[in-house]
Coordinates of C-alpha atoms in Angstrom, one line a residue:
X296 CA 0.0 0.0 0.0
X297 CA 2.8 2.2 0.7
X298 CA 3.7 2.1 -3.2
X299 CA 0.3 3.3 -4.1
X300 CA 0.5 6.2 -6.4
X301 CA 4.2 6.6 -6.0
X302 CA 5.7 8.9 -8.5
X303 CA 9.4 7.9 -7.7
X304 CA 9.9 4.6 -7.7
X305 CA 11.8 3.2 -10.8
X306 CA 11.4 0.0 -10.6
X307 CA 9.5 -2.8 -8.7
X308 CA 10.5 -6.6 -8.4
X309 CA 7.6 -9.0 -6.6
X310 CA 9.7 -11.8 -7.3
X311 CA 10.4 -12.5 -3.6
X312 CA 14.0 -14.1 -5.0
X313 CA 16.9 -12.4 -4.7
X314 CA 19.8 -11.2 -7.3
X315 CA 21.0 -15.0 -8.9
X316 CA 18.9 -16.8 -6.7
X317 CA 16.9 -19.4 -8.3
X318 CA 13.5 -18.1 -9.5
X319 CA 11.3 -21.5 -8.3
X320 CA 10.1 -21.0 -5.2
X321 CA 8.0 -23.9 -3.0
X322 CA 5.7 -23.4 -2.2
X323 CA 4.5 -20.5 -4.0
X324 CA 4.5 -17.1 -2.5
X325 CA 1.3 -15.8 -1.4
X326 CA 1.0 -12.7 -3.6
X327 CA -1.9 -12.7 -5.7
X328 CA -2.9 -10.9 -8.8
X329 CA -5.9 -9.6 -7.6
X330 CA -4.2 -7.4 -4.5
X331 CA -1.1 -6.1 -6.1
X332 CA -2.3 -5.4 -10.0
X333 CA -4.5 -2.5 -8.6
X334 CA -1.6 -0.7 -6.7
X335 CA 0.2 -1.3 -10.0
X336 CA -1.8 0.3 -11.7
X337 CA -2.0 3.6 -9.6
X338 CA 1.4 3.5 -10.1
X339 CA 2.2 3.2 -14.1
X340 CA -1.3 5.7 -14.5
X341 CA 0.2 8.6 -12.6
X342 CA 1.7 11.6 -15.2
X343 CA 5.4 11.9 -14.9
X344 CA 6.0 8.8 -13.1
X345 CA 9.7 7.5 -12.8
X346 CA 8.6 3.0 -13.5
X347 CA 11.0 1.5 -16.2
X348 CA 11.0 -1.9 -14.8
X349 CA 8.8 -4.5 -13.5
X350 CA 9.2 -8.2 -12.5
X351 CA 7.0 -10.1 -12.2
X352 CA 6.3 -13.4 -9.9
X353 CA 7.6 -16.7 -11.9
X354 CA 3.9 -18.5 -11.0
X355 CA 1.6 -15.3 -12.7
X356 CA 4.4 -16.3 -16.0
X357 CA 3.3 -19.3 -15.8
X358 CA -0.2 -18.8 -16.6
X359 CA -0.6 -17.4 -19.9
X360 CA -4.0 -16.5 -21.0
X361 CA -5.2 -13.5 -23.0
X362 CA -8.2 -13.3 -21.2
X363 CA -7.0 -13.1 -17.5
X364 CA -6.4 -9.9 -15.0
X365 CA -2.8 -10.5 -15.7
X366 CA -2.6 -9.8 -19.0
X367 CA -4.2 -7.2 -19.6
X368 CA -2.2 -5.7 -16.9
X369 CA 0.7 -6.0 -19.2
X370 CA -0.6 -4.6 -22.5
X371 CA -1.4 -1.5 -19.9
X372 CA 2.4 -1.3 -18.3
X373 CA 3.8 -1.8 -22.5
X374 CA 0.9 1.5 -23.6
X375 CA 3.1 2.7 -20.5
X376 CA 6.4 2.2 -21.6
X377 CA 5.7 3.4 -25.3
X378 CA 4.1 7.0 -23.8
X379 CA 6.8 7.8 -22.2
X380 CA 9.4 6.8 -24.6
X381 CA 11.1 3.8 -23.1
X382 CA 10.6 1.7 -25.9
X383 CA 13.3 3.3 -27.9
X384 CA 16.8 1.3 -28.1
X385 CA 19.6 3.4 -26.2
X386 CA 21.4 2.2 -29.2
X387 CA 19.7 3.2 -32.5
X388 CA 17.2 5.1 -31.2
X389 CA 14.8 3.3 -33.2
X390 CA 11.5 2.3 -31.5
X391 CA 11.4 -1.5 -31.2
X392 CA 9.6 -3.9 -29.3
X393 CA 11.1 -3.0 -26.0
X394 CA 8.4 -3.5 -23.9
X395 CA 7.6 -6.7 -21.9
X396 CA 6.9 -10.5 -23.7
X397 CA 3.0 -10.8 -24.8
X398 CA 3.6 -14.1 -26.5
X399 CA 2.9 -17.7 -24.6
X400 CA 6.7 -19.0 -24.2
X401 CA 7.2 -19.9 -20.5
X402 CA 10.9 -18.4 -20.5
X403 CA 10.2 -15.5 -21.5
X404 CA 6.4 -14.4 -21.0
X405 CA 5.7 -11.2 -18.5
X406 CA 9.6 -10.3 -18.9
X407 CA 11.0 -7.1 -19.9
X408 CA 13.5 -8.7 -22.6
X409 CA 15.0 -6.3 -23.8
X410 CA 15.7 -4.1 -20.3
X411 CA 18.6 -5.0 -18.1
X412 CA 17.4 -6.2 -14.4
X413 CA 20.1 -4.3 -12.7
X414 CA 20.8 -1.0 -14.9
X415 CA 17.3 -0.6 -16.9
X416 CA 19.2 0.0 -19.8
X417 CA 17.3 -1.4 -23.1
X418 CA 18.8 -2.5 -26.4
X419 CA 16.3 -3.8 -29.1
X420 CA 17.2 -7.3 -30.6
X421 CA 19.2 -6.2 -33.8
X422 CA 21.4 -3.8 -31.0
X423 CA 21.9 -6.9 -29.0
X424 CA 23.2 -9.5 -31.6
X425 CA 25.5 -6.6 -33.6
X426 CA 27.1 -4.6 -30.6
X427 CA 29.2 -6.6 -27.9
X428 CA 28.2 -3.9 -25.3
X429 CA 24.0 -4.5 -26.2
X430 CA 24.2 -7.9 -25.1
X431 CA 21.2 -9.1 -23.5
X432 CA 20.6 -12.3 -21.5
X433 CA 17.8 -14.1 -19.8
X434 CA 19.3 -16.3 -17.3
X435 CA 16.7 -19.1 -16.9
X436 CA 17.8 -20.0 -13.8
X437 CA 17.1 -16.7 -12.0
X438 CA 14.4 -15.4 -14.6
X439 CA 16.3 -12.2 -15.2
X440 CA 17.4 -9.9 -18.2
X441 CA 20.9 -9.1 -17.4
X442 CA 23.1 -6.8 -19.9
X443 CA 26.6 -7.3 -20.4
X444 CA 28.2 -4.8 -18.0
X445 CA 26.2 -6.1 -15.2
X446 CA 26.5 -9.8 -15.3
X447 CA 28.8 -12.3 -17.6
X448 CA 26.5 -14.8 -19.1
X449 CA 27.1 -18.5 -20.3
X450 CA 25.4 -20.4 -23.0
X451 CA 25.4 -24.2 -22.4
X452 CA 26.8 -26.1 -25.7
X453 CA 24.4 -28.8 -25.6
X454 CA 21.1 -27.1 -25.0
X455 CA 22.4 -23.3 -25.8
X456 CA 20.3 -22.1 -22.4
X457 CA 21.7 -18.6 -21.4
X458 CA 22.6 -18.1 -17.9
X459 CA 24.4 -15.8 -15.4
X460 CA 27.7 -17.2 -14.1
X461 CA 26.7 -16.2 -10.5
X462 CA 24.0 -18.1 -10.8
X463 CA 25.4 -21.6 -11.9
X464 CA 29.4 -21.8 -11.8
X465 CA 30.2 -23.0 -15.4
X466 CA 31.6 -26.4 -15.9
X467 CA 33.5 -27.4 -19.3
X468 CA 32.9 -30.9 -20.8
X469 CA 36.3 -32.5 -20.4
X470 CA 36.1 -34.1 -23.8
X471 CA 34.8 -31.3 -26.4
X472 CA 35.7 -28.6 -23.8
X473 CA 31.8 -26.9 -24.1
X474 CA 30.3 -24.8 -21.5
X475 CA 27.1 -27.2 -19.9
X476 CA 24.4 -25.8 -17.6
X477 CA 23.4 -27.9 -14.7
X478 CA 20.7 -29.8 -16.5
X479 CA 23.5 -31.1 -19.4
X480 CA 26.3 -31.9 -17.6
X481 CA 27.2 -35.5 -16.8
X482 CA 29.6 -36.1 -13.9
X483 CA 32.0 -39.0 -13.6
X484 CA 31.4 -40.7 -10.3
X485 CA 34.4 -41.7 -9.5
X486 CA 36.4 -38.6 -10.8
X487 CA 33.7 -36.4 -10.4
X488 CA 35.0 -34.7 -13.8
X489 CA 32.1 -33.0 -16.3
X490 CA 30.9 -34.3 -19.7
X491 CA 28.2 -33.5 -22.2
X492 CA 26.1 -36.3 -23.4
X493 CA 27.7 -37.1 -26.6
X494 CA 31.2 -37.0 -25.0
X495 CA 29.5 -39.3 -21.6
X496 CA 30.7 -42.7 -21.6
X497 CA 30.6 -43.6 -18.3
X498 CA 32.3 -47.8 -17.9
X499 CA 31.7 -50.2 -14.5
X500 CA 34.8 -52.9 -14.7
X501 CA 32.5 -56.5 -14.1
X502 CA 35.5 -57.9 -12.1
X503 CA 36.0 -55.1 -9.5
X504 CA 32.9 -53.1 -9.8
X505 CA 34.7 -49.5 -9.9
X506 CA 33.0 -47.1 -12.2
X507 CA 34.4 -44.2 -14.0
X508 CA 34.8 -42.5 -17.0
X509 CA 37.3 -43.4 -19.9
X510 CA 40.0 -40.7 -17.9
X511 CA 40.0 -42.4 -13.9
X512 CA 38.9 -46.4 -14.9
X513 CA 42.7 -47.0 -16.8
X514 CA 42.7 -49.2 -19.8
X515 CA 38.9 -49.8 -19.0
X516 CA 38.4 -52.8 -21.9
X517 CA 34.8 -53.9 -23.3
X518 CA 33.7 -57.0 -25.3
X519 CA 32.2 -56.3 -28.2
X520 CA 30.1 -59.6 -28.4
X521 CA 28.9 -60.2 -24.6
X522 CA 30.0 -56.5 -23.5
X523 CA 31.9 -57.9 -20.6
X524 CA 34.3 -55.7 -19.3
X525 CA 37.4 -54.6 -17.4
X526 CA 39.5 -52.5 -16.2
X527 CA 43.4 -52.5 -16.0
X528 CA 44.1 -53.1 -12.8
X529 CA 42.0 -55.9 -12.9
X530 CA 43.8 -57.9 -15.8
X531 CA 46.3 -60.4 -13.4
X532 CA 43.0 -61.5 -11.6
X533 CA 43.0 -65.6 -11.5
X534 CA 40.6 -66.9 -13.7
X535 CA 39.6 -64.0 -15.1
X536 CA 37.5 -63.8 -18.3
X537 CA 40.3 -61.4 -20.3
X538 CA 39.6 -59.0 -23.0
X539 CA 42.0 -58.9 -26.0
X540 CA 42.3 -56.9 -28.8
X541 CA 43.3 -58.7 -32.1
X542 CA 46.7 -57.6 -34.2
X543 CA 45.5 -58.6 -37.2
X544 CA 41.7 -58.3 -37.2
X545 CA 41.2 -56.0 -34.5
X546 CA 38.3 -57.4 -32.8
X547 CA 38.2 -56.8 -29.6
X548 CA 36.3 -59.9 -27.5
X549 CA 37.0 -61.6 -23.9
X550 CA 38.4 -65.5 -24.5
X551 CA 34.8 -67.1 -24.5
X552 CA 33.2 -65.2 -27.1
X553 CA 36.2 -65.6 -29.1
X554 CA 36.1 -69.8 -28.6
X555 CA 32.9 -69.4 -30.2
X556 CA 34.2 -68.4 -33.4
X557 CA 35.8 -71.0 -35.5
X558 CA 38.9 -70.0 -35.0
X559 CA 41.6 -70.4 -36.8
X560 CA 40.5 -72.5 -39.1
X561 CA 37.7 -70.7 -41.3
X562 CA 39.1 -67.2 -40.2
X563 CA 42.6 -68.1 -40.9
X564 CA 43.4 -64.9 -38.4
X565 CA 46.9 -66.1 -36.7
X566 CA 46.2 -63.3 -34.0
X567 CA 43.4 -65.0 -32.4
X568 CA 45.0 -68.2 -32.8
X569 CA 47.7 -66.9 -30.9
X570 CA 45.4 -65.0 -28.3
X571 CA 43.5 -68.5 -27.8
X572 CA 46.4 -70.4 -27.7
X573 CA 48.6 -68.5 -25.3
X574 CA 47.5 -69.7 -22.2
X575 CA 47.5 -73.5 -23.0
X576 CA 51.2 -72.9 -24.1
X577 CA 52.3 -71.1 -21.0
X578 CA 51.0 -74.1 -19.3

């Protein structure tokens, strides 16, 4: 009630989340539509007023209708923006589509796109992609439009989500060296190193059980028939089932699956005669 009318005020956040903070909040907060959008509107209808910038709850983004109290409130606060000129780009000067996102995408609906959170500078899209210093970036982890000068922003590889680096610490595949967000990246269990799904390959050793990526499970070898495998350290183990890769074929298969073949006879591969015979001879 306090804000009611205010004339001063440039700009209001009713997120309840603070700066690089994630933006899902359970349960929801209780701040409805029907209290606050009144207030709201005393403020962006008085002459003169100071308002650039409003964010919004995530859970009033979240449901989109053309019909509800909601949006309508935001065609009012963009006939706002546009009298008073702050839907021209800092940039050009050109009057873009600066004012907040009417169309149903659930990153973006309700947000001010092209207006940095922390500075309320605005740069229209073309300013953005051309100009180094128009960058602006929706971080969908915080739900907030950040420029350049106020917050260095990551784009995962994999998914290409944008998001502030305060707000997830970047990690770098350690096979194609890409920048992953949280919900790409693939850790090594053992090593606890990060990997993007195509570069993931994540081996358990059958004898020992360890598990680990190709980089901490050493030598890690894999039949390809029966898929049994092992790892290095694992190779002197009595009786074990070993894995062997072929000189002169180059198939790589444990002893069993390679006494299935008929070997040497119809192959006429002296490699896996020799890997088959080797351990009767050293008897």
């Amino acid at each position: 009630e306090s804000l009611r009318g205010s004339d001063t005020i440039e700009k209001i956040d009713l997120s309840l989340v603070g700066e690089h903070e994630d933006q899902c909040l359970l349960p929801e907060p209780p701040i409805s539509c029907e209290h606050v959008l009144p207030i709201l509107d005393t403020i962006i209808n008085v002459e003169g007023g100071a308002l650039k910038h409003l964010h919004f709850p995530r859970h009033w983004r979240l449901n989109e209708s053309t019909g509800s109290d909601f949006h309508h409130f935001l065609d009012r606060f963009n006939q706002m923006l546009c009298v008073r000129g702050l839907n021209r780009c800092l940039k050009c000067n050109g009057e873009r589509e600066l004012t907040v996102e009417l169309g149903f995408s659930l990153d973006d609906y309700g947000i001010q796109f092209s207006t940095c959170y922390a500075c309320s500078k605005h740069y229209c899209e073309d300013c953005s992609v051309i100009h180094d210093d128009c960058n602006m970036n929706l971080c969908l982890k915080c739900g907030r439009v950040y420029c350049s000068d106020c917050s260095v922003a990551n784009a995962c590889g994999s998914c290409a989500t944008s998001f502030c680096a305060q707000c997830i610490a970047p990690a770098q595949c350690s096979g194609c060296e890409e920048i992953l967000c949280d919900t790409c990246r693939c850790h090594c269990q053992n090593c606890q190193r990060s990997y993007c799904d195509d570069c993931h390959a994540e081996n358990e050793c059958d004898v020992c059980r360890s598990i680990g990526c190709g980089e901490c499970l050493a030598s890690y070898r894999e039949c390809e028939d029966c898929y049994f495998g092992h790892c290095a350290d694992c190779v002197e183990v009595a009786g074990i089932n070993r894995i062997h890769s072929c000189e002169d074929c180059g198939r790589q298969q444990c002893i069993h699956c390679r006494l299935r073949r008929p070997y040497p006879i119809e192959s006429s591969c002296s490699g896996c005669f020799k890997i088959i015979s080797e351990p009767w001879i050293s008897r």
